[in-house]
Short mmCIF file of C-alpha atoms and ligand atoms in Angstrom, two decimals:
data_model
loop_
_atom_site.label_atom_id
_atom_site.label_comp_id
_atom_site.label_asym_id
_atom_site.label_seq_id
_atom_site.Cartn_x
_atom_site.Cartn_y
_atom_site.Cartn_z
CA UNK A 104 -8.68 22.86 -17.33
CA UNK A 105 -5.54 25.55 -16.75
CA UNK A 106 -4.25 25.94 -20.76
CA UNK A 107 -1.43 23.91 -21.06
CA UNK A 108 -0.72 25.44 -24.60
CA UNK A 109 2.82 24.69 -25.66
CA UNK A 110 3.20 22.20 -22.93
CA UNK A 111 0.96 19.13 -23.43
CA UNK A 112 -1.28 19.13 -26.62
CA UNK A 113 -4.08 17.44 -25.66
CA UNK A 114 -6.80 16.67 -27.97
CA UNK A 115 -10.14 18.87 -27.39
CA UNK A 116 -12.57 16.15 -26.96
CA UNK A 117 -10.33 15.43 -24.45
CA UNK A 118 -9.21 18.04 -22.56
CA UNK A 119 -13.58 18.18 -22.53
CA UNK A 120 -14.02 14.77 -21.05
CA UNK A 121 -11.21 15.59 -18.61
CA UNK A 122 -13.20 18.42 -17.36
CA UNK A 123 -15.99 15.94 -17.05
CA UNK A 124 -14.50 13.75 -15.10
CA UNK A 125 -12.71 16.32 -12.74
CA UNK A 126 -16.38 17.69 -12.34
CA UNK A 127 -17.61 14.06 -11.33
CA UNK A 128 -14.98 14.42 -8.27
CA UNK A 129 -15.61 17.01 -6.63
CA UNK A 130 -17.08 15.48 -3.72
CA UNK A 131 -14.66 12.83 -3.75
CA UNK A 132 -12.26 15.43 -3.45
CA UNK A 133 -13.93 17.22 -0.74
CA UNK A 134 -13.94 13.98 0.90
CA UNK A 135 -10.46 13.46 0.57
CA UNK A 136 -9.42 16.81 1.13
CA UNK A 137 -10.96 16.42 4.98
CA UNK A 138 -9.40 13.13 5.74
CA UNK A 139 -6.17 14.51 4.07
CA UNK A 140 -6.43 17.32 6.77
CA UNK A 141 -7.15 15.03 10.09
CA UNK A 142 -4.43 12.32 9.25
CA UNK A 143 -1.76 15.66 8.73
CA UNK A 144 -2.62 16.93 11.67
CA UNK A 145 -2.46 13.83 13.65
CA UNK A 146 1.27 13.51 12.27
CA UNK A 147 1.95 16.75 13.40
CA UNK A 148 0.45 16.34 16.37
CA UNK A 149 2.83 13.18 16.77
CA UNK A 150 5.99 14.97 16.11
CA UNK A 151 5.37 17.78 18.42
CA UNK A 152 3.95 15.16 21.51
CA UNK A 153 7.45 13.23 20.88
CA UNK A 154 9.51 16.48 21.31
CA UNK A 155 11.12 15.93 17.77
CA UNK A 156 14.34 17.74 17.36
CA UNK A 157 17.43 18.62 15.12
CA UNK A 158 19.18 15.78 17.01
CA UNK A 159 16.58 13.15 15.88
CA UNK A 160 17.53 13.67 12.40
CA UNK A 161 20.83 12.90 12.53
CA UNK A 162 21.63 8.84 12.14
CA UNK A 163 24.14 6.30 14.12
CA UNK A 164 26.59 4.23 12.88
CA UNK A 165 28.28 0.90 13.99
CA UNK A 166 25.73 -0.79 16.42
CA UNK A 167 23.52 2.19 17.17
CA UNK A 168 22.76 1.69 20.28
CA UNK A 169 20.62 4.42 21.88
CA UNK A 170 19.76 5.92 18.56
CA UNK A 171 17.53 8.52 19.61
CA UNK A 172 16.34 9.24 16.32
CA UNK A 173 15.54 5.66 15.73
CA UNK A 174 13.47 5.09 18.88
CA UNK A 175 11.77 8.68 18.73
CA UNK A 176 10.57 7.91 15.16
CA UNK A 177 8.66 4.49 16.40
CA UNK A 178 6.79 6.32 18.93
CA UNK A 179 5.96 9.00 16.48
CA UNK A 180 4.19 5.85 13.83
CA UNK A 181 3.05 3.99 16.88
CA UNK A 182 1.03 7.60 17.90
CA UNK A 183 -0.08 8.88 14.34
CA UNK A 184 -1.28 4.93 13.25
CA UNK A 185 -3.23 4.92 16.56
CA UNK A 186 -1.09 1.70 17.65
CA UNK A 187 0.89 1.02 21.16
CA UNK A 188 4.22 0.42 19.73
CA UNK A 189 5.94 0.92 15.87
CA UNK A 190 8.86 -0.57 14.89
CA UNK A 191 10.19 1.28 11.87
CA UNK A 192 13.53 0.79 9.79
CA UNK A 193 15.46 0.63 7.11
CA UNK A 194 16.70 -2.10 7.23
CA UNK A 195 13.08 -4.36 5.75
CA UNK A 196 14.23 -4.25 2.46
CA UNK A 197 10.57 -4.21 1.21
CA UNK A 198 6.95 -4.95 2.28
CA UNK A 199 7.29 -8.73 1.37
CA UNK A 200 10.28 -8.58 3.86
CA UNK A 201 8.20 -6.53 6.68
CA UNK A 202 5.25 -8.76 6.62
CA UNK A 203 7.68 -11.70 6.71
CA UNK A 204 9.27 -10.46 9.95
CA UNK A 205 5.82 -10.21 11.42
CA UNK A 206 4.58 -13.58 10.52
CA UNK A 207 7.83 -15.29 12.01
CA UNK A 208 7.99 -12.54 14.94
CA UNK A 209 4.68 -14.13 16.12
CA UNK A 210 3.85 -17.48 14.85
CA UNK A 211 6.04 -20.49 16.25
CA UNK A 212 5.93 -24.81 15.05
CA UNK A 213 2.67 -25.71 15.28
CA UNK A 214 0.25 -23.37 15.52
CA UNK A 215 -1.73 -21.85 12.34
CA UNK A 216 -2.56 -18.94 10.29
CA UNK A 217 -5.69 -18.57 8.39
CA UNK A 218 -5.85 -16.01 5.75
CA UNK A 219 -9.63 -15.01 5.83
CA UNK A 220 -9.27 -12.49 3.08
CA UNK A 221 -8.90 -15.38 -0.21
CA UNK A 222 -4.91 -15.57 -1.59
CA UNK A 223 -2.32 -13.03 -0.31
CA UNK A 224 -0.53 -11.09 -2.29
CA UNK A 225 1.95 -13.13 -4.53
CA UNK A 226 4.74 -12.98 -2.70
CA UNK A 227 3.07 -13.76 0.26
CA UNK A 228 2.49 -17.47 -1.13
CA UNK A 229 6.70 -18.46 -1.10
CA UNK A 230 6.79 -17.07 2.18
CA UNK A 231 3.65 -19.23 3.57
CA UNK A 232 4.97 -21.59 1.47
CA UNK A 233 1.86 -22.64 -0.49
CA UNK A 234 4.06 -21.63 -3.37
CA UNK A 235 7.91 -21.71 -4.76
CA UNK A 236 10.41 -24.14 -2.91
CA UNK A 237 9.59 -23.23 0.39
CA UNK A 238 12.80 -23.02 1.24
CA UNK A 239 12.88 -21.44 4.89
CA UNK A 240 9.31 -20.93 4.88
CA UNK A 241 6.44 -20.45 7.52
CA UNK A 242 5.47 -24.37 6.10
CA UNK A 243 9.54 -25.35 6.25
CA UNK A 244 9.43 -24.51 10.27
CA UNK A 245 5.98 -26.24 11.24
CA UNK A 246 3.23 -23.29 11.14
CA UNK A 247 0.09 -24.04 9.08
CA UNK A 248 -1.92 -22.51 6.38
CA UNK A 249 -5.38 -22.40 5.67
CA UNK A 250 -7.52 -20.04 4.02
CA UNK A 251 -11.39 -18.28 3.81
CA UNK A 252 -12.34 -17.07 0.83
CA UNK A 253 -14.36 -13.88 0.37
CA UNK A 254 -17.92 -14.81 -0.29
CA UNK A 255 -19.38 -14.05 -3.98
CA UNK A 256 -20.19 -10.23 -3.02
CA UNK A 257 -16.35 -9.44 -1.76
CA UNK A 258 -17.67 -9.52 1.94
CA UNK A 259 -16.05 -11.88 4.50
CA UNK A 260 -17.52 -15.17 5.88
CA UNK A 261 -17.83 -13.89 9.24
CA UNK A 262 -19.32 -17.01 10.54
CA UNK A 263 -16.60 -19.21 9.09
CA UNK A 264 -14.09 -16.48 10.78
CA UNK A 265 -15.20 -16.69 14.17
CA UNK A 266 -15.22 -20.87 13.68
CA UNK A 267 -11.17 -20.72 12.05
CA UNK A 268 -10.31 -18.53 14.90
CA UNK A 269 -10.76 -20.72 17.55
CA UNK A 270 -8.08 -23.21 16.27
CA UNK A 271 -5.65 -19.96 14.76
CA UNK A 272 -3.11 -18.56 16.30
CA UNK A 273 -3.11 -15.38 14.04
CA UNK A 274 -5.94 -14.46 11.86
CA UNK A 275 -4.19 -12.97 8.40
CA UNK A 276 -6.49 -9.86 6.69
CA UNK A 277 -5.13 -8.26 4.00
CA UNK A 278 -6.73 -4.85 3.19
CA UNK A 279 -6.18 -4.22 -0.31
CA UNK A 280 -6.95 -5.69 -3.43
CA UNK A 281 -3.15 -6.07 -4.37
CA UNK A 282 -3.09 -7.03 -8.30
CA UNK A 283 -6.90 -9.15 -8.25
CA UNK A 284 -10.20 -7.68 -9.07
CA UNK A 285 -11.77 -8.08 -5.35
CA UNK A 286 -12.48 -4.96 -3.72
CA UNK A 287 -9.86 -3.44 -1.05
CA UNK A 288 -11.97 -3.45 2.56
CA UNK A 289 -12.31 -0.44 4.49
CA UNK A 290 -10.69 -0.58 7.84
CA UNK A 291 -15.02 -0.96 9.39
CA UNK A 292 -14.99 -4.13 7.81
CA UNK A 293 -11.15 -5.66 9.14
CA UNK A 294 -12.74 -3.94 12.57
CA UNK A 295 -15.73 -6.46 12.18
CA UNK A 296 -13.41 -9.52 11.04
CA UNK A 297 -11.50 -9.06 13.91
CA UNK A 298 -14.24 -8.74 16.52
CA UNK A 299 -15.79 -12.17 14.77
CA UNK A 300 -12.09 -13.70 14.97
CA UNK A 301 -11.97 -12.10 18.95
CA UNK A 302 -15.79 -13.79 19.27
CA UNK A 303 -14.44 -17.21 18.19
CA UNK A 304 -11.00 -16.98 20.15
CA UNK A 305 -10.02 -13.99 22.31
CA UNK A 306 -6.27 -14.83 22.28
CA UNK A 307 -6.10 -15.26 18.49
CA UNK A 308 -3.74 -12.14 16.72
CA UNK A 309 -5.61 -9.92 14.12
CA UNK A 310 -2.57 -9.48 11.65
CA UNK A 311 -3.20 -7.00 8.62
CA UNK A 312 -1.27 -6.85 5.57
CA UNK A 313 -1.83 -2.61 5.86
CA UNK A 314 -0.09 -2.26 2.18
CA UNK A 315 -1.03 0.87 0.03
CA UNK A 316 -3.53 1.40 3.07
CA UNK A 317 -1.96 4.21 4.80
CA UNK A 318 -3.64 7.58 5.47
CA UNK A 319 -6.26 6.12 2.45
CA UNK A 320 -8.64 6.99 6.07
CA UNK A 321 -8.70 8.71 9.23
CA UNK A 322 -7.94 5.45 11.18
CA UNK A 323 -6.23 2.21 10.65
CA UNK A 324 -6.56 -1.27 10.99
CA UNK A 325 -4.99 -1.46 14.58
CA UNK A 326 -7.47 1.53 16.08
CA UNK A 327 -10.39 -0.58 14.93
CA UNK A 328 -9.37 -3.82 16.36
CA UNK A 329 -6.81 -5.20 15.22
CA UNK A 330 -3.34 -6.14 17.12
CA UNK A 331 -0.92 -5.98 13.94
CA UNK A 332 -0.03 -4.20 11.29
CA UNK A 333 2.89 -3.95 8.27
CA UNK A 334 3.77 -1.96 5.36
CA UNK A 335 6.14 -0.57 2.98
CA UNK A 336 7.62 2.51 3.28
CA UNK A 337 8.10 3.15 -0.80
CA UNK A 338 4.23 3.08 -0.47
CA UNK A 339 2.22 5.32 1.37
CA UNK A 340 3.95 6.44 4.90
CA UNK A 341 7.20 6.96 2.87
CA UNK A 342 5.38 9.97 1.07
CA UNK A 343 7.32 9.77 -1.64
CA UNK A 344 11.00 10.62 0.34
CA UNK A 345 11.50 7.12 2.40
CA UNK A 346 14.32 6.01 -0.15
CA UNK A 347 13.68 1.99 1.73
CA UNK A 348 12.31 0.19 4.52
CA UNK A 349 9.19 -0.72 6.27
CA UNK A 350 7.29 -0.60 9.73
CA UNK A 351 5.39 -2.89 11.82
CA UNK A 352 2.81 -1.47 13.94
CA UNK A 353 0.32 -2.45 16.87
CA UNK A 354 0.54 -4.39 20.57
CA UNK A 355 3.71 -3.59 22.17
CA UNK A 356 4.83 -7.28 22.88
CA UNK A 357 3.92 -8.20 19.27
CA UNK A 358 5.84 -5.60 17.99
CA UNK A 359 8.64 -6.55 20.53
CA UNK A 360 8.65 -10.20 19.44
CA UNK A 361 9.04 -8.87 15.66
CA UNK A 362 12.02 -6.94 16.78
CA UNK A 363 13.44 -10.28 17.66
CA UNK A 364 13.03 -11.12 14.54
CA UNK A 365 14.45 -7.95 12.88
CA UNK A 366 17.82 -8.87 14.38
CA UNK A 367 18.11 -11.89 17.07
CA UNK A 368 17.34 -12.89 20.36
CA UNK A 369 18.41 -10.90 23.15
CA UNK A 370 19.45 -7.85 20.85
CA UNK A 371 15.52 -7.05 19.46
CA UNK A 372 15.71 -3.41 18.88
CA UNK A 373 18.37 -2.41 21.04
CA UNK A 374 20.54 -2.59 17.83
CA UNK A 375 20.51 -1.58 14.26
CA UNK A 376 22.09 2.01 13.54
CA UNK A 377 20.37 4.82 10.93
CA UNK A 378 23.13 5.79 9.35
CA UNK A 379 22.22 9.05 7.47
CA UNK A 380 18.71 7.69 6.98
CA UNK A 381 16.49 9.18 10.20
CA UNK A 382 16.13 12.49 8.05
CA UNK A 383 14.40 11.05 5.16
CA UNK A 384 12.10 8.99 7.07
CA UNK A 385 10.79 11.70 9.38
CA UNK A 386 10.35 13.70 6.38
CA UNK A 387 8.66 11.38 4.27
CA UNK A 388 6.41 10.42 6.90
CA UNK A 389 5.33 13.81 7.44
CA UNK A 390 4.63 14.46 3.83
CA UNK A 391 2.63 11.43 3.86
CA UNK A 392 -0.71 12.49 4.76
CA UNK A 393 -0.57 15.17 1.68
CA UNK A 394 1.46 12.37 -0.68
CA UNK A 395 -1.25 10.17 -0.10
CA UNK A 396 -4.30 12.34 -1.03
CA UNK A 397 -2.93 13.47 -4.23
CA UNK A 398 -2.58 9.78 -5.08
CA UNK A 399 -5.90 8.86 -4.13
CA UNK A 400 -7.41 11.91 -6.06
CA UNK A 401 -5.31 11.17 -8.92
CA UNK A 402 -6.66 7.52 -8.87
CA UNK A 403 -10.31 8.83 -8.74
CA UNK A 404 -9.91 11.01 -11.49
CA UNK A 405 -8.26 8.36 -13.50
CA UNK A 406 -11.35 6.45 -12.96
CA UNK A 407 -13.55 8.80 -13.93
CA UNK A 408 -11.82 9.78 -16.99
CA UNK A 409 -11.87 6.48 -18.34
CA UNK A 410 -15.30 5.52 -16.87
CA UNK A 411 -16.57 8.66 -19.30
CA UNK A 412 -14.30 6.74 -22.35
CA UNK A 413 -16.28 3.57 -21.24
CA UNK A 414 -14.23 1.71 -19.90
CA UNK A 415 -15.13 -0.26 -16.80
CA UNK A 416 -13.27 0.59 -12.96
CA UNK A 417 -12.84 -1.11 -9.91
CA UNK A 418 -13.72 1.16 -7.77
CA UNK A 419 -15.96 3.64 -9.52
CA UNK A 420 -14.99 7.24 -9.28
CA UNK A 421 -17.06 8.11 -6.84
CA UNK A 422 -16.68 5.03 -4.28
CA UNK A 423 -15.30 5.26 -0.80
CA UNK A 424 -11.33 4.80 -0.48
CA UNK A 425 -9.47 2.40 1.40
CA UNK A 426 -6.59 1.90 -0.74
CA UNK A 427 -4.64 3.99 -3.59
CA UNK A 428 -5.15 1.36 -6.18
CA UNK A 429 -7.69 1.61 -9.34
CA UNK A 430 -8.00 -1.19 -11.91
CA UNK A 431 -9.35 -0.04 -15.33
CA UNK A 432 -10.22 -3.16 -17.88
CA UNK A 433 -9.20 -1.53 -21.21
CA UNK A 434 -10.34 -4.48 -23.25
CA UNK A 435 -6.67 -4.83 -25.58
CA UNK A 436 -3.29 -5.56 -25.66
CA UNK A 437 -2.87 -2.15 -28.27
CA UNK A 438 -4.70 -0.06 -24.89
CA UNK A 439 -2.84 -1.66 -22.35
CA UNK A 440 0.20 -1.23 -23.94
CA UNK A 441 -0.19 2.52 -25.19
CA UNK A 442 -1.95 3.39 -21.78
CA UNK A 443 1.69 2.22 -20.03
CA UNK A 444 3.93 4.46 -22.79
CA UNK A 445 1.60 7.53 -21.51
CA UNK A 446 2.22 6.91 -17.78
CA UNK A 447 5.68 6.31 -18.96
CA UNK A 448 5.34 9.64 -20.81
CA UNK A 449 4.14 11.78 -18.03
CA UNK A 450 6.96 10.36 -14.87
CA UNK A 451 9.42 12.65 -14.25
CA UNK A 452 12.13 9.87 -14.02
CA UNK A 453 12.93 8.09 -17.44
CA UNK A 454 10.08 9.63 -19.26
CA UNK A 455 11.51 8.84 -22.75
CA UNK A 456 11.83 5.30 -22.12
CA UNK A 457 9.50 3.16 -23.79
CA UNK A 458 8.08 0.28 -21.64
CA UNK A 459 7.46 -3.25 -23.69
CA UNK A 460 6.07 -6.51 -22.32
CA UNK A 461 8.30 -9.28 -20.94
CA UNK A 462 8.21 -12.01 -19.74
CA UNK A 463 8.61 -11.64 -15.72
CA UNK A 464 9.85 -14.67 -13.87
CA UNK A 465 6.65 -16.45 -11.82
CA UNK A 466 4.10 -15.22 -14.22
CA UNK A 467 2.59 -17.08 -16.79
CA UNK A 468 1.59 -14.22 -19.30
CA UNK A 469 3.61 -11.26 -20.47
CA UNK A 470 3.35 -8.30 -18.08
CA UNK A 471 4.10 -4.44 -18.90
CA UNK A 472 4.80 -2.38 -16.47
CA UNK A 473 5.33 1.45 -16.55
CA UNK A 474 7.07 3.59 -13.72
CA UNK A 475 9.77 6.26 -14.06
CA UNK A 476 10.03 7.02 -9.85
CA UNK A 477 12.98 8.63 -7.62
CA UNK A 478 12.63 5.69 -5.75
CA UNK A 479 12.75 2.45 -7.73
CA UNK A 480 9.82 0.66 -7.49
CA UNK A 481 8.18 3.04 -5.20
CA UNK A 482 4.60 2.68 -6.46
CA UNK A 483 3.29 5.86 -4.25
CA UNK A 484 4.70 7.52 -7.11
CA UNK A 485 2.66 7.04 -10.39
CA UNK A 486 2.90 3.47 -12.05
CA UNK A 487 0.80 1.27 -13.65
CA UNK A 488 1.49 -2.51 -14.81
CA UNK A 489 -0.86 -5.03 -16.06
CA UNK A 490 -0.86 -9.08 -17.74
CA UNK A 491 -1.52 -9.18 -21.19
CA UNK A 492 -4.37 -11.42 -20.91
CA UNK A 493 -8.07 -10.85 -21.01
CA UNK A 494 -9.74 -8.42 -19.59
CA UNK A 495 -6.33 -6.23 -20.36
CA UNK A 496 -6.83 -4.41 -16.89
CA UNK A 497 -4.17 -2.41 -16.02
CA UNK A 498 -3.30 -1.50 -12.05
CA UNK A 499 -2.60 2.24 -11.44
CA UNK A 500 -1.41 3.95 -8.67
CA UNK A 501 0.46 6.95 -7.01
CA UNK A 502 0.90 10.47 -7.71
CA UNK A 503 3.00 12.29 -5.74
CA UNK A 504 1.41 15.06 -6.89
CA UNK A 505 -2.10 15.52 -7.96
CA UNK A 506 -1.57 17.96 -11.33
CA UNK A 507 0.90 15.42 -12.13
CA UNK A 508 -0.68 12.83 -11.63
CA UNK A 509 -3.84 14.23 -14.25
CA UNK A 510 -1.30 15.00 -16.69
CA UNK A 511 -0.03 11.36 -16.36
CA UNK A 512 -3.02 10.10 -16.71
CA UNK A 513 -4.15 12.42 -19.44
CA UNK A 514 -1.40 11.39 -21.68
CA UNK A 515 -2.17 7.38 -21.22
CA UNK A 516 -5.59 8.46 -22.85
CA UNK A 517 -3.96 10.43 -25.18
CA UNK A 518 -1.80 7.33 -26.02
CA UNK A 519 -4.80 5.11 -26.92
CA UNK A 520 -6.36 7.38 -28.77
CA UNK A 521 -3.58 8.22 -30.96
CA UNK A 522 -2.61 4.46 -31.43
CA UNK A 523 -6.24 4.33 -32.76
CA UNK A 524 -6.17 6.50 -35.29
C1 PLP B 155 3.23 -4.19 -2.29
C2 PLP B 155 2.48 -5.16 -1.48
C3 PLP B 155 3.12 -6.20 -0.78
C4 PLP B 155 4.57 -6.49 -0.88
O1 PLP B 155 5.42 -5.41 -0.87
P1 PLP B 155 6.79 -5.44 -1.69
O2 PLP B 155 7.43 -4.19 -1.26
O3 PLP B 155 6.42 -5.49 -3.14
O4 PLP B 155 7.54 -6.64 -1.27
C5 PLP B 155 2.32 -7.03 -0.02
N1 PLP B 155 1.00 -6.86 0.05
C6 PLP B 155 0.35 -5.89 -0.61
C7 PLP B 155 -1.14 -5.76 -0.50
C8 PLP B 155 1.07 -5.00 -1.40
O5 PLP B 155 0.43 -4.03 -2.06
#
């Protein structure tokens, strides 16, 4: 790799193994590199069909009514995501908050939502209300749970889909693997769910939770069948410059009823002004594509760096990618933990902080998480957390950029091995 002398002081046996591994990815990066290239110009493409302009850039204040930055932006997402309608803004203060809108956009008392991917992501559970107080959740208003789990092999029960479907008002599919060990499903696979869930009950809504999902492929969820999707924009479509917010994606009277939501009845999405964000979201979306890549190819090389230190990966280096996430079991609370103070090591926010484990509120072992982002929390940028229980796996994900991303990486292995000796 490039000499880094005076820089980074990297061991030899490992600056060897990290050509190894970067030699293992080459066709992962080839692979990458081509879907990288569609989904940019398909954002491009979006911009220039939508006559973006200087104008566009510039936010509202006060009510915002005709914002045209605000409306032009949602047709550019809707276009580029291959869905009807997008409603993107600011003003979801995070993906928990997005999917939220979604679920009480659509659902009303009575009818019933079946997750048919196992658990949803944590803080999905308060807002079902299968966990916390419930306090002004789906369960508080009337609307049901119930849930499929994946079968042994990670694939879905499409038989028992098609069967919960014809009782469910929206089928719930969440694509990634979030913090478990189960593996993310390509956007083929939600395709199939939902044409099981469409076999079983035609008017049922194909919801996906699209997190971390973003440009991972050429298409998503909603050009392969399904009628809704949500996500962060401090993950993927933010590429890295979205300071906040979220979008909602798919059937234009879906998307409608989450604008409802958003604000109130009889405003929707008349209302709700930019301010002097429109500029940062056009940008970051635009970057995306790119952002995106070099977090995915950071992610593979991360696995197969450690897979050639022996460590075990979820997905291997070389697997298909429908998410930016890798899990790596490093077998220890001491690798864990010095892993974290290398990713620390290697952001270019807060790099000389030292991350610790704590005890978070709503988990029952100590967690350690390391990020130094622009954005706080934004995990497109590089980050990696973990429990400090057995198997010690720790989560990692982003990279704005890919170099930096290596280096980060790089210096968690550095860390282990120098708490080692
Ligand atoms: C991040 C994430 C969420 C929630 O987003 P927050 O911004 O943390 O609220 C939901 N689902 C999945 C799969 C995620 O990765």
């Amino acid at each position: 790799m490039t000499d880094l002398t005076g820089l980074y002081d990297f061991s030899p046996r490992l600056l060897a193994l990290a050509d190894k591994a970067e030699e293992k990815c080459r066709e992962a990066f080839a692979r990458i590199e081509e879907i990288q290239a569609y989904n940019e110009a398909k954002v491009l493409k979006a911009f220039a069909d939508n006559r973006v302009s200087a104008a566009h850039l510039v936010g509202t204040t006060g009510y915002g009514y005709d914002d045209m930055g605000r409306d032009t932006l949602d047709r550019v997402f809707a276009q580029a995501l291959g869905a009807e309608d997008a409603l993107v803004r600011h003003q979801f203060v995070s993906g928990t908050h997005t999917l939220a809108t979604a679920l009480f956009g659509v659902l009303r008392t009575g009818d019933t939502v079946v997750s048919v991917t196992g658990a949803p992501y944590d803080t999905m559970e308060e807002v079902i209300g299968i966990r916390g107080g419930g306090t002004g959740s789906l369960q508080e208003f009337g609307i049901h749970y119930r849930q499929l789990e994946l079968l042994p092999d990670g694939s879905p029960d499409y038989p028992a889909i098609e069967e919960a479907a014809k009782t469910a008002k929206m089928i719930y599919i969440q694509r990634s693997r979030g913090y478990s060990l189960r593996p993310s499903l390509p956007v083929e696979t939600i395709g199939k769910i939902a044409a099981a869930a469409k076999r079983g009950n035609p008017d049922t809504v194909v919801f996906v939770d699209n997190c971390y999902g973003e440009f991972v492929e050429k298409l998503e969820p909603v050009s392969a069948g399904a009628d809704l999707m949500a996500g962060s924009l401090i993950k993927n479509p933010g590429g890295g410059i979205a300071p906040t917010g979220g979008y909602i994606a798919g059937r234009h009277d879906l998307v409608e009823l989450c604008g409802y939501r958003l604000t109130c009845p009889g405003i929707g999405r008349e209302s709700g002004c930019t301010q002097d964000q429109n500029r940062g979201l056009y940008l970051g979306f635009f970057h995306a594509p790119s952002a995106v890549a070099n977090a995915v190819k950071t992610s593979c090389f991360a696995c197969a760096l450690f897979e050639e230190l022996g460590y075990p990966t979820t997905p291997r280096c070389g697997d298909p990618r429908t998410d930016i996430i890798a899990a790596i079991e490093l077998g220890s609370a001491e690798n864990l933990c010095a892993f974290c103070r290398g990713i620390q090591a290697g952001s270019p926010v807060d790099s000389h902080v030292t991350p610790e484990p704590w005890a978070m509120p709503g988990y029952s072992d100590e967690v350690i998480m390391a990020a130094g982002a622009f954005t706080m929390g934004a995990s497109l940028e590089l980050s990696a957390d973990g429990p400090l229980r057995a198997p010690y796996s720790v989560w990692v994900q982003g990279g704005l950029t890919y170099n930096t991303g290596k280096l980060g990486i790089l210096l968690a292995a550095q860390a282990m091995e120098s708490a080692r000796s």
